[in-house]
Amino acid sequence: MRKILSVIGTTGVGKSNLAVDLCRTLRGQAINSDAMQASQVYKGLDIITNKMPLEERHGVTHHLMDFLDPEDEYKVTEFKRDATQCIEKLSNENQLPVLVGGTNYYMQSLLWRNTLIKETNGESDEEEDRSRSRSPSPEIVPELEVLETPELYDRLKQVDPIMATKWHVSDRRKIMRSLQIFHATGKPQSEIIKEQKAQKETHGAQPRFKALVFWLYADPVALYPRLDERVDKMIETGLFEEIKDLRRRVVAGSITLPGQELEKYQRGLWQAIGYKEFDPYFTAVEENTLEEPDTSPKFKLSELKKIKDECTERMKAATRRYARRQVQWIRNKFLPSVFDSKGDVLVYLLDAGDLDAWNTNVQQKAIDVARAFLEDRPMPDPASFGDVAAKMLSKSDAEDTHARVLNWKKHVCPVCITNKGEVAIMNGDLEWEQHKKSRWHRKSSKRKRMEELTANKPPL
Ligand SMILES: [Zn+2]
């Protein structure tokens, strides 16, 4: 098996820098596995995609970067094919392939076989949504598209009662996906999940490479202020020009393209954090400039500033949320596959919390471990890299997603309503327990109590 290095971790933690450090020391070249960074430099869309500036790459070659148009999607199967070719080519040239990037699902599909039909575990997080829009989803089945959701649900109950008990009757997207899988494969989705689970138990995960993975980790206390700062810096250095540019493309596109094409503006680069968060601000700015010259603008400057500040906060919150999900993903999805890989995939957590200590805590440690790996020397124990490493890499904390998907029960919250106006559904006991402690739930419960109190008041 080919040997590769890989750098994973949350947004803004310094993955690209570590990859450059490794490439420069170990005769390597970087392979980008971030869907956003694959997008072409189009009038400088470097900021919203967090692209590493050329001068920081120190001459290290970066593959699979800057080659897509913003409208184009880069499917996981395409990434897997291109990255595999790239690894072959570099290995033949005696160059070390160093994978780096933030689209975790890409990385997972590259490192292991059998990750193509993804276990649908019902988590509705952004990372999931992003990957699902790229994962080779079964074809759209026209005869299903025309059915109302309750009819779809009835069909699912007939072909796959196990999955039907997991989805809420109004969750069209998940019901549809389970049905599409049935149509595409002729097998109930629950059956496929069971088979995958059985296969994993007999064969373990099947790595495609001998991989040394560095997980760059920074405690939220250290990371979040850095993420906030980065958002401010993005705004200073031209984020708004890029957003305006993307907005112009939507306007231009929506005039000439049929309605369905609009959907593509919910994918590709348009899902980058920052674009939708600033929508209220740009809408307000556009409304102001649309006014007749002799009428006063709809928004005062002070109001515009207030909207802008709110949007900035939203973008910061979205960035932190994304970082949180990336860590959850590594622990709940990535690590279980690592533990099943019987030593072919090794993970070392490096503490990137203190940037002043980068050279000793991150750079030097990574280079030492990588050298041992490349020279087939004995490897250090990953748990020996400090308390955080020992805790985050512990097996007991990582859950087996296969076991979880087959065992969970859904809980419908009697008080919470989502911002789409639907009832809030939690998948599994764990999620339900967490939800009951959440601020959202406590607020909803309080509101409900107030409503009941008001309703029970005797009329005056
Ligand atoms: Zn609730």
CSV table of C-alpha atoms and ligand atoms in Angstrom, one decimal:
chain,number,residue,atom,x,y,z
A,1,MET,CA,0.0,0.0,0.0
A,2,ARG,CA,1.1,3.5,-0.8
A,3,LYS,CA,2.1,5.7,2.1
A,4,ILE,CA,0.4,9.1,2.5
A,5,LEU,CA,0.2,11.8,5.1
A,6,SER,CA,-2.9,13.6,5.9
A,7,VAL,CA,-3.8,16.7,8.0
A,8,ILE,CA,-7.3,17.0,9.4
A,9,GLY,CA,-8.9,19.4,11.9
A,10,THR,CA,-11.3,22.3,12.2
A,11,THR,CA,-11.4,25.4,10.1
A,12,GLY,CA,-8.8,28.0,11.0
A,13,VAL,CA,-6.6,25.7,13.0
A,14,GLY,CA,-3.6,25.8,10.6
A,15,LYS,CA,-3.9,22.7,8.6
A,16,SER,CA,-2.5,24.3,5.4
A,17,ASN,CA,0.5,25.6,7.3
A,18,LEU,CA,1.3,22.2,8.8
A,19,ALA,CA,1.0,20.6,5.3
A,20,VAL,CA,3.5,23.1,3.9
A,21,ASP,CA,5.9,22.4,6.8
A,22,LEU,CA,5.7,18.7,6.1
A,23,CYS,CA,6.1,19.1,2.3
A,24,ARG,CA,9.1,21.3,2.7
A,25,THR,CA,10.9,19.0,5.1
A,26,LEU,CA,9.9,15.6,3.6
A,27,ARG,CA,9.9,16.3,-0.2
A,28,GLY,CA,6.2,16.3,-0.4
A,29,GLN,CA,3.4,18.0,-2.4
A,30,ALA,CA,0.0,19.0,-1.0
A,31,ILE,CA,-3.3,17.6,-2.3
A,32,ASN,CA,-6.2,19.7,-1.5
A,33,SER,CA,-9.3,17.9,-0.2
A,34,ASP,CA,-11.5,20.9,0.5
A,35,ALA,CA,-14.4,21.3,-1.7
A,36,MET,CA,-14.4,25.1,-1.3
A,37,GLN,CA,-10.8,25.5,-2.2
A,38,ALA,CA,-11.2,23.6,-5.4
A,39,SER,CA,-13.1,26.5,-6.7
A,40,GLN,CA,-11.4,28.6,-9.2
A,41,VAL,CA,-10.0,32.0,-8.5
A,42,TYR,CA,-12.8,34.0,-10.0
A,43,LYS,CA,-12.2,37.7,-9.5
A,44,GLY,CA,-10.5,36.8,-6.3
A,45,LEU,CA,-12.8,34.4,-4.6
A,46,ASP,CA,-9.9,33.5,-2.4
A,47,ILE,CA,-11.2,35.0,0.8
A,48,ILE,CA,-14.6,33.3,1.2
A,49,THR,CA,-12.9,30.0,0.4
A,50,ASN,CA,-10.0,30.6,2.9
A,51,LYS,CA,-7.5,29.9,0.2
A,52,MET,CA,-3.9,29.8,1.3
A,53,PRO,CA,-2.0,32.8,-0.1
A,54,LEU,CA,0.7,31.9,-2.6
A,55,GLU,CA,3.5,33.5,-0.5
A,56,GLU,CA,2.5,31.2,2.4
A,57,ARG,CA,2.8,28.1,0.3
A,58,HIS,CA,6.6,28.6,0.0
A,59,GLY,CA,6.8,27.1,-3.4
A,60,VAL,CA,5.1,23.9,-2.3
A,61,THR,CA,2.9,22.5,-5.1
A,62,HIS,CA,-0.8,22.2,-4.3
A,63,HIS,CA,-2.9,19.9,-6.4
A,64,LEU,CA,-6.6,19.9,-6.9
A,65,MET,CA,-6.9,23.6,-6.2
A,66,ASP,CA,-8.3,26.5,-8.2
A,67,PHE,CA,-9.8,24.6,-11.0
A,68,LEU,CA,-13.5,24.7,-10.6
A,69,ASP,CA,-16.0,27.4,-11.5
A,70,PRO,CA,-18.2,28.6,-8.6
A,71,GLU,CA,-21.2,27.0,-10.2
A,72,ASP,CA,-19.6,23.6,-10.5
A,73,GLU,CA,-19.9,20.9,-8.0
A,74,TYR,CA,-17.1,18.6,-7.2
A,75,LYS,CA,-18.6,15.2,-6.5
A,76,VAL,CA,-17.0,12.9,-4.0
A,77,THR,CA,-16.5,10.3,-6.6
A,78,GLU,CA,-14.6,12.8,-8.8
A,79,PHE,CA,-12.5,13.8,-5.9
A,80,LYS,CA,-11.7,10.2,-5.1
A,81,ARG,CA,-10.6,9.5,-8.6
A,82,ASP,CA,-8.5,12.6,-9.0
A,83,ALA,CA,-6.8,12.3,-5.6
A,84,THR,CA,-6.0,8.7,-6.2
A,85,GLN,CA,-4.4,9.5,-9.5
A,86,CYS,CA,-2.5,12.3,-7.9
A,87,ILE,CA,-1.2,10.0,-5.1
A,88,GLU,CA,-0.1,7.4,-7.7
A,89,LYS,CA,1.7,10.0,-9.7
A,90,LEU,CA,3.5,11.6,-6.8
A,91,SER,CA,4.5,8.2,-5.3
A,92,ASN,CA,6.0,7.2,-8.6
A,93,GLU,CA,8.0,10.4,-8.6
A,94,ASN,CA,9.2,9.8,-5.1
A,95,GLN,CA,7.3,12.7,-3.7
A,96,LEU,CA,5.3,12.3,-0.6
A,97,PRO,CA,1.5,13.0,-1.0
A,98,VAL,CA,0.2,15.2,1.8
A,99,LEU,CA,-3.5,15.5,1.9
A,100,VAL,CA,-5.0,18.6,3.5
A,101,GLY,CA,-8.4,20.0,3.7
A,102,GLY,CA,-11.7,20.6,5.5
A,103,THR,CA,-14.2,18.5,3.6
A,104,ASN,CA,-14.0,15.6,5.9
A,105,TYR,CA,-16.3,13.3,3.9
A,106,TYR,CA,-13.8,13.6,1.0
A,107,MET,CA,-11.0,12.5,3.2
A,108,GLN,CA,-12.9,9.5,4.6
A,109,SER,CA,-14.0,8.3,1.2
A,110,LEU,CA,-10.4,8.4,0.0
A,111,LEU,CA,-8.9,6.6,2.9
A,112,TRP,CA,-11.3,3.7,3.1
A,113,ARG,CA,-13.3,1.5,0.8
A,114,ASN,CA,-17.0,1.0,1.2
A,115,THR,CA,-17.9,4.5,2.3
A,116,LEU,CA,-19.9,5.2,-0.8
A,117,ILE,CA,-23.4,4.4,0.4
A,118,LYS,CA,-23.2,6.5,3.5
A,119,GLU,CA,-24.9,5.5,6.6
A,120,THR,CA,-27.7,8.0,7.0
A,121,ASN,CA,-27.6,8.7,10.7
A,122,GLY,CA,-30.1,11.5,10.6
A,123,GLU,CA,-27.9,14.2,11.9
A,124,SER,CA,-28.9,17.3,10.2
A,125,ASP,CA,-25.7,19.2,10.4
A,126,GLU,CA,-24.2,21.3,7.7
A,127,GLU,CA,-21.3,19.0,7.1
A,128,GLU,CA,-23.7,16.2,6.5
A,129,ASP,CA,-25.8,18.3,4.1
A,130,ARG,CA,-22.7,19.4,2.2
A,131,SER,CA,-21.5,15.9,1.8
A,132,ARG,CA,-24.9,14.5,1.0
A,133,SER,CA,-25.3,17.0,-1.8
A,134,ARG,CA,-22.1,15.6,-3.2
A,135,SER,CA,-22.4,12.0,-2.3
A,136,PRO,CA,-23.5,9.7,-5.2
A,137,SER,CA,-27.1,9.8,-4.2
A,138,PRO,CA,-29.4,7.4,-5.9
A,139,GLU,CA,-31.0,8.8,-9.0
A,140,ILE,CA,-34.1,10.9,-8.7
A,141,VAL,CA,-37.2,8.7,-9.3
A,142,PRO,CA,-39.8,10.8,-11.2
A,143,GLU,CA,-42.7,8.7,-10.0
A,144,LEU,CA,-41.8,9.4,-6.4
A,145,GLU,CA,-41.3,13.1,-6.9
A,146,VAL,CA,-44.9,13.7,-7.7
A,147,LEU,CA,-46.2,12.0,-4.5
A,148,GLU,CA,-47.2,13.9,-1.4
A,149,THR,CA,-45.1,13.2,1.6
A,150,PRO,CA,-47.7,11.1,3.5
A,151,GLU,CA,-47.9,8.8,0.4
A,152,LEU,CA,-44.2,8.5,0.3
A,153,TYR,CA,-44.2,7.6,4.0
A,154,ASP,CA,-46.7,4.9,3.4
A,155,ARG,CA,-44.6,3.5,0.6
A,156,LEU,CA,-41.5,3.5,2.8
A,157,LYS,CA,-43.5,1.7,5.5
A,158,GLN,CA,-44.2,-1.1,3.0
A,159,VAL,CA,-40.7,-1.5,1.6
A,160,ASP,CA,-38.6,-0.6,4.6
A,161,PRO,CA,-40.5,-0.5,7.9
A,162,ILE,CA,-37.4,-0.2,9.9
A,163,MET,CA,-36.3,3.0,8.3
A,164,ALA,CA,-39.9,4.3,8.4
A,165,THR,CA,-39.9,4.2,12.2
A,166,LYS,CA,-36.8,6.3,12.2
A,167,TRP,CA,-38.0,9.2,10.1
A,168,HIS,CA,-40.7,11.7,11.0
A,169,VAL,CA,-43.7,11.4,8.7
A,170,SER,CA,-43.1,15.0,7.4
A,171,ASP,CA,-39.4,14.6,6.8
A,172,ARG,CA,-39.7,14.4,3.1
A,173,ARG,CA,-36.0,14.5,2.3
A,174,LYS,CA,-35.0,11.5,4.5
A,175,ILE,CA,-38.1,9.5,3.5
A,176,MET,CA,-37.3,10.2,-0.2
A,177,ARG,CA,-33.7,9.2,0.2
A,178,SER,CA,-34.6,5.9,1.8
A,179,LEU,CA,-37.0,5.2,-1.0
A,180,GLN,CA,-34.4,6.2,-3.7
A,181,ILE,CA,-31.9,3.8,-2.2
A,182,PHE,CA,-34.6,1.1,-2.4
A,183,HIS,CA,-35.2,1.9,-6.0
A,184,ALA,CA,-31.6,2.1,-6.9
A,185,THR,CA,-30.5,-1.1,-5.2
A,186,GLY,CA,-33.6,-3.2,-4.8
A,187,LYS,CA,-32.8,-3.5,-1.1
A,188,PRO,CA,-34.2,-1.7,1.9
A,189,GLN,CA,-31.8,0.8,3.2
A,190,SER,CA,-31.9,-0.8,6.7
A,191,GLU,CA,-30.8,-4.0,5.1
A,192,ILE,CA,-27.8,-2.3,3.5
A,193,ILE,CA,-26.8,-0.7,6.8
A,194,LYS,CA,-27.0,-4.1,8.5
A,195,GLU,CA,-24.8,-5.6,5.8
A,196,GLN,CA,-22.3,-2.9,6.1
A,197,LYS,CA,-22.2,-3.4,9.8
A,198,ALA,CA,-21.7,-7.1,9.4
A,199,GLN,CA,-19.0,-6.5,6.9
A,200,LYS,CA,-17.2,-4.1,9.1
A,201,GLU,CA,-17.4,-6.6,12.0
A,202,THR,CA,-15.8,-9.4,9.9
A,203,HIS,CA,-13.4,-7.5,7.8
A,204,GLY,CA,-12.8,-4.3,9.7
A,205,ALA,CA,-12.6,-1.0,7.8
A,206,GLN,CA,-10.6,-1.4,4.6
A,207,PRO,CA,-8.0,1.2,4.2
A,208,ARG,CA,-6.8,2.1,0.7
A,209,PHE,CA,-3.5,3.5,1.9
A,210,LYS,CA,-1.1,3.3,4.7
A,211,ALA,CA,-1.9,6.7,6.2
A,212,LEU,CA,-0.4,8.8,8.9
A,213,VAL,CA,-3.1,11.3,9.9
A,214,PHE,CA,-2.3,14.5,12.0
A,215,TRP,CA,-5.3,15.9,13.8
A,216,LEU,CA,-4.6,19.5,14.5
A,217,TYR,CA,-6.6,20.4,17.5
A,218,ALA,CA,-7.1,23.6,19.4
A,219,ASP,CA,-9.3,24.0,22.5
A,220,PRO,CA,-12.4,26.2,21.8
A,221,VAL,CA,-11.1,28.7,24.3
A,222,ALA,CA,-8.1,29.2,22.1
A,223,LEU,CA,-9.7,28.6,18.8
A,224,TYR,CA,-12.9,30.7,18.8
A,225,PRO,CA,-11.2,34.1,19.3
A,226,ARG,CA,-8.9,33.2,16.4
A,227,LEU,CA,-11.9,32.3,14.3
A,228,ASP,CA,-13.6,35.6,15.2
A,229,GLU,CA,-10.4,37.5,14.3
A,230,ARG,CA,-10.2,35.7,11.0
A,231,VAL,CA,-13.8,36.7,10.1
A,232,ASP,CA,-12.9,40.4,10.8
A,233,LYS,CA,-9.8,40.0,8.7
A,234,MET,CA,-11.8,38.5,5.8
A,235,ILE,CA,-14.1,41.5,5.9
A,236,GLU,CA,-11.2,43.9,5.9
A,237,THR,CA,-9.4,42.2,3.0
A,238,GLY,CA,-12.3,42.1,0.6
A,239,LEU,CA,-14.9,39.5,1.6
A,240,PHE,CA,-17.7,41.9,0.5
A,241,GLU,CA,-16.4,42.2,-3.0
A,242,GLU,CA,-16.5,38.5,-3.4
A,243,ILE,CA,-20.0,38.2,-2.0
A,244,LYS,CA,-21.2,41.0,-4.3
A,245,ASP,CA,-19.6,39.1,-7.2
A,246,LEU,CA,-21.4,35.9,-6.2
A,247,ARG,CA,-24.7,37.8,-5.9
A,248,ARG,CA,-24.2,39.3,-9.4
A,249,ARG,CA,-23.8,35.8,-10.7
A,250,VAL,CA,-27.1,34.7,-9.1
A,251,VAL,CA,-28.9,37.6,-10.6
A,252,ALA,CA,-27.4,37.1,-14.0
A,253,GLY,CA,-28.1,33.3,-13.8
A,254,SER,CA,-31.6,33.5,-12.6
A,255,ILE,CA,-32.7,35.6,-15.6
A,256,THR,CA,-31.5,33.2,-18.2
A,257,LEU,CA,-31.9,29.9,-16.4
A,258,PRO,CA,-35.0,27.9,-15.7
A,259,GLY,CA,-36.3,27.7,-12.2
A,260,GLN,CA,-34.7,24.4,-11.3
A,261,GLU,CA,-31.3,25.7,-12.1
A,262,LEU,CA,-31.6,28.1,-9.1
A,263,GLU,CA,-30.9,25.1,-6.9
A,264,LYS,CA,-27.3,25.2,-7.9
A,265,TYR,CA,-26.9,28.5,-6.0
A,266,GLN,CA,-27.7,26.6,-2.9
A,267,ARG,CA,-24.6,24.4,-3.6
A,268,GLY,CA,-21.1,25.0,-4.8
A,269,LEU,CA,-19.5,28.1,-3.5
A,270,TRP,CA,-22.8,29.6,-2.5
A,271,GLN,CA,-22.9,27.5,0.6
A,272,ALA,CA,-19.6,28.9,1.9
A,273,ILE,CA,-19.9,30.4,5.3
A,274,GLY,CA,-20.4,34.2,4.9
A,275,TYR,CA,-22.6,34.2,1.8
A,276,LYS,CA,-26.0,33.7,3.3
A,277,GLU,CA,-25.1,35.3,6.7
A,278,PHE,CA,-24.6,38.6,5.0
A,279,ASP,CA,-27.8,38.4,2.9
A,280,PRO,CA,-29.8,40.8,5.0
A,281,TYR,CA,-27.0,43.4,4.8
A,282,PHE,CA,-26.6,43.3,1.0
A,283,THR,CA,-30.4,43.2,0.5
A,284,ALA,CA,-30.6,46.4,2.5
A,285,VAL,CA,-27.8,48.0,0.6
A,286,GLU,CA,-29.3,47.0,-2.7
A,287,GLU,CA,-32.7,48.3,-1.7
A,288,ASN,CA,-31.1,51.6,-0.8
A,289,THR,CA,-29.5,52.0,-4.2
A,290,LEU,CA,-32.7,51.0,-6.0
A,291,GLU,CA,-34.6,54.0,-4.6
A,292,GLU,CA,-35.2,56.9,-6.9
A,293,PRO,CA,-32.5,59.6,-6.5
A,294,ASP,CA,-34.9,62.2,-5.2
A,295,THR,CA,-36.4,60.0,-2.5
A,296,SER,CA,-34.5,59.5,0.8
A,297,PRO,CA,-32.9,56.0,1.1
A,298,LYS,CA,-34.9,53.3,2.9
A,299,PHE,CA,-32.1,52.7,5.5
A,300,LYS,CA,-30.1,55.3,7.3
A,301,LEU,CA,-26.3,54.7,7.5
A,302,SER,CA,-26.6,53.9,11.2
A,303,GLU,CA,-29.2,51.3,10.4
A,304,LEU,CA,-27.0,49.7,7.8
A,305,LYS,CA,-24.2,49.5,10.2
A,306,LYS,CA,-26.3,47.8,12.7
A,307,ILE,CA,-27.4,45.2,10.1
A,308,LYS,CA,-23.8,44.7,9.1
A,309,ASP,CA,-22.7,44.1,12.7
A,310,GLU,CA,-25.5,41.6,13.2
A,311,CYS,CA,-24.5,39.8,10.0
A,312,THR,CA,-20.9,39.7,11.2
A,313,GLU,CA,-22.0,38.1,14.4
A,314,ARG,CA,-24.0,35.6,12.4
A,315,MET,CA,-21.0,34.7,10.3
A,316,LYS,CA,-18.8,34.3,13.4
A,317,ALA,CA,-21.4,32.1,15.1
A,318,ALA,CA,-21.7,29.9,11.9
A,319,THR,CA,-18.0,29.5,11.8
A,320,ARG,CA,-17.8,28.4,15.4
A,321,ARG,CA,-20.7,26.0,14.8
A,322,TYR,CA,-18.9,24.5,11.8
A,323,ALA,CA,-15.7,24.0,13.8
A,324,ARG,CA,-17.7,22.3,16.5
A,325,ARG,CA,-19.3,19.9,14.0
A,326,GLN,CA,-16.0,19.1,12.4
A,327,VAL,CA,-14.6,18.0,15.8
A,328,GLN,CA,-17.8,15.9,16.4
A,329,TRP,CA,-17.4,14.4,13.0
A,330,ILE,CA,-13.8,13.4,13.6
A,331,ARG,CA,-14.7,11.7,16.9
A,332,ASN,CA,-17.9,10.0,15.9
A,333,LYS,CA,-17.2,9.0,12.3
A,334,PHE,CA,-13.5,9.2,11.5
A,335,LEU,CA,-12.0,7.7,14.7
A,336,PRO,CA,-14.3,4.6,14.7
A,337,SER,CA,-13.0,3.8,11.1
A,338,VAL,CA,-9.4,4.4,12.3
A,339,PHE,CA,-9.9,1.9,15.2
A,340,ASP,CA,-11.2,-0.6,12.8
A,341,SER,CA,-8.2,-0.2,10.4
A,342,LYS,CA,-5.9,-2.5,12.4
A,343,GLY,CA,-3.0,-0.1,12.4
A,344,ASP,CA,-3.0,0.9,8.7
A,345,VAL,CA,-4.3,4.3,9.5
A,346,LEU,CA,-2.6,6.1,12.4
A,347,VAL,CA,-3.9,9.3,14.1
A,348,TYR,CA,-1.8,11.7,16.2
A,349,LEU,CA,-3.4,14.7,17.8
A,350,LEU,CA,-1.2,17.8,17.9
A,351,ASP,CA,-2.1,20.7,20.1
A,352,ALA,CA,-2.3,23.9,18.0
A,353,GLY,CA,-3.9,25.9,20.8
A,354,ASP,CA,-0.8,28.1,21.3
A,355,LEU,CA,0.4,29.6,18.1
A,356,ASP,CA,3.6,30.8,19.7
A,357,ALA,CA,4.5,27.2,20.5
A,358,TRP,CA,3.8,26.0,16.9
A,359,ASN,CA,7.3,25.0,16.1
A,360,THR,CA,7.7,22.7,19.2
A,361,ASN,CA,4.1,21.6,19.7
A,362,VAL,CA,3.1,21.0,16.1
A,363,GLN,CA,5.8,21.3,13.5
A,364,GLN,CA,8.7,19.4,15.1
A,365,LYS,CA,6.5,16.7,16.6
A,366,ALA,CA,4.8,16.1,13.2
A,367,ILE,CA,8.0,15.9,11.4
A,368,ASP,CA,9.5,13.4,13.9
A,369,VAL,CA,6.5,11.1,13.7
A,370,ALA,CA,6.4,11.4,9.9
A,371,ARG,CA,10.0,10.4,9.6
A,372,ALA,CA,9.5,7.3,11.9
A,373,PHE,CA,6.5,6.4,9.7
A,374,LEU,CA,8.3,6.8,6.4
A,375,GLU,CA,11.4,4.9,7.6
A,376,ASP,CA,9.3,2.1,9.2
A,377,ARG,CA,10.7,2.7,12.6
A,378,PRO,CA,8.7,2.1,15.8
A,379,MET,CA,6.0,4.7,16.3
A,380,PRO,CA,5.3,6.6,19.5
A,381,ASP,CA,2.0,6.0,21.4
A,382,PRO,CA,-0.5,8.7,20.2
A,383,ALA,CA,-1.8,8.9,23.8
A,384,SER,CA,1.7,10.0,24.9
A,385,PHE,CA,1.2,13.4,23.2
A,386,GLY,CA,-0.5,14.9,26.3
A,387,ASP,CA,-3.8,14.7,28.2
A,388,VAL,CA,-5.9,16.2,25.4
A,389,ALA,CA,-4.6,13.7,22.9
A,390,ALA,CA,-5.2,10.8,25.3
A,391,LYS,CA,-8.7,11.9,26.0
A,392,MET,CA,-9.8,12.9,22.4
A,393,LEU,CA,-8.4,9.7,20.9
A,394,SER,CA,-9.8,7.3,23.5
A,395,LYS,CA,-11.9,4.5,22.1
A,396,SER,CA,-14.7,4.6,24.7
A,397,ASP,CA,-15.8,8.1,23.6
A,398,ALA,CA,-16.2,7.3,19.9
A,399,GLU,CA,-19.4,5.6,19.1
A,400,ASP,CA,-20.0,3.1,16.4
A,401,THR,CA,-22.3,4.8,14.0
A,402,HIS,CA,-23.6,1.5,12.6
A,403,ALA,CA,-24.7,0.4,16.0
A,404,ARG,CA,-26.2,3.8,16.7
A,405,VAL,CA,-28.3,4.0,13.5
A,406,LEU,CA,-29.9,0.6,14.1
A,407,ASN,CA,-30.6,1.3,17.7
A,408,TRP,CA,-31.9,4.8,17.8
A,409,LYS,CA,-35.4,5.8,18.4
A,410,LYS,CA,-36.7,9.2,17.4
A,411,HIS,CA,-38.1,11.6,20.0
A,412,VAL,CA,-40.6,14.3,19.1
A,413,CYS,CA,-40.3,17.3,21.4
A,414,PRO,CA,-43.7,18.4,22.6
A,415,VAL,CA,-42.7,22.0,23.0
A,416,CYS,CA,-40.1,22.9,20.4
A,417,ILE,CA,-40.8,24.2,16.9
A,418,THR,CA,-38.1,24.6,14.3
A,419,ASN,CA,-37.7,27.8,12.4
A,420,LYS,CA,-39.4,26.1,9.5
A,421,GLY,CA,-42.4,25.7,11.7
A,422,GLU,CA,-42.0,21.9,12.1
A,423,VAL,CA,-41.9,19.9,15.2
A,424,ALA,CA,-38.4,19.3,16.5
A,425,ILE,CA,-37.3,15.7,16.2
A,426,MET,CA,-34.3,14.2,18.0
A,427,ASN,CA,-32.7,11.0,16.7
A,428,GLY,CA,-31.7,8.7,19.6
A,429,ASP,CA,-31.7,8.9,23.3
A,430,LEU,CA,-28.4,10.7,23.5
A,431,GLU,CA,-29.6,13.5,21.2
A,432,TRP,CA,-32.8,13.7,23.1
A,433,GLU,CA,-31.1,14.0,26.5
A,434,GLN,CA,-28.8,16.7,25.1
A,435,HIS,CA,-31.8,18.5,23.6
A,436,LYS,CA,-33.6,18.6,26.9
A,437,LYS,CA,-30.7,20.5,28.4
A,438,SER,CA,-30.4,22.9,25.6
A,439,ARG,CA,-31.2,26.6,25.8
A,440,TRP,CA,-33.7,26.3,22.9
A,441,HIS,CA,-35.7,23.6,24.8
A,442,ARG,CA,-35.6,25.5,28.1
A,443,LYS,CA,-36.8,28.7,26.3
A,444,SER,CA,-39.6,26.8,24.6
A,445,SER,CA,-40.7,25.1,27.8
A,446,LYS,CA,-40.8,28.4,29.6
A,447,ARG,CA,-42.9,30.0,26.8
A,448,LYS,CA,-45.3,27.1,26.8
A,449,ARG,CA,-45.8,27.4,30.6
A,450,MET,CA,-46.4,31.1,30.2
A,451,GLU,CA,-49.0,30.4,27.4
A,452,GLU,CA,-50.7,27.9,29.7
A,453,LEU,CA,-50.8,30.4,32.5
A,454,THR,CA,-52.3,33.0,30.3
A,455,ALA,CA,-54.8,30.6,28.8
A,456,ASN,CA,-56.0,29.5,32.3
A,457,LYS,CA,-56.6,33.0,33.5
A,458,PRO,CA,-60.3,33.6,34.2
A,459,PRO,CA,-61.8,36.1,31.8
A,460,LEU,CA,-62.0,39.6,33.3
B,1,ZN,ZN,-37.6,20.8,23.0
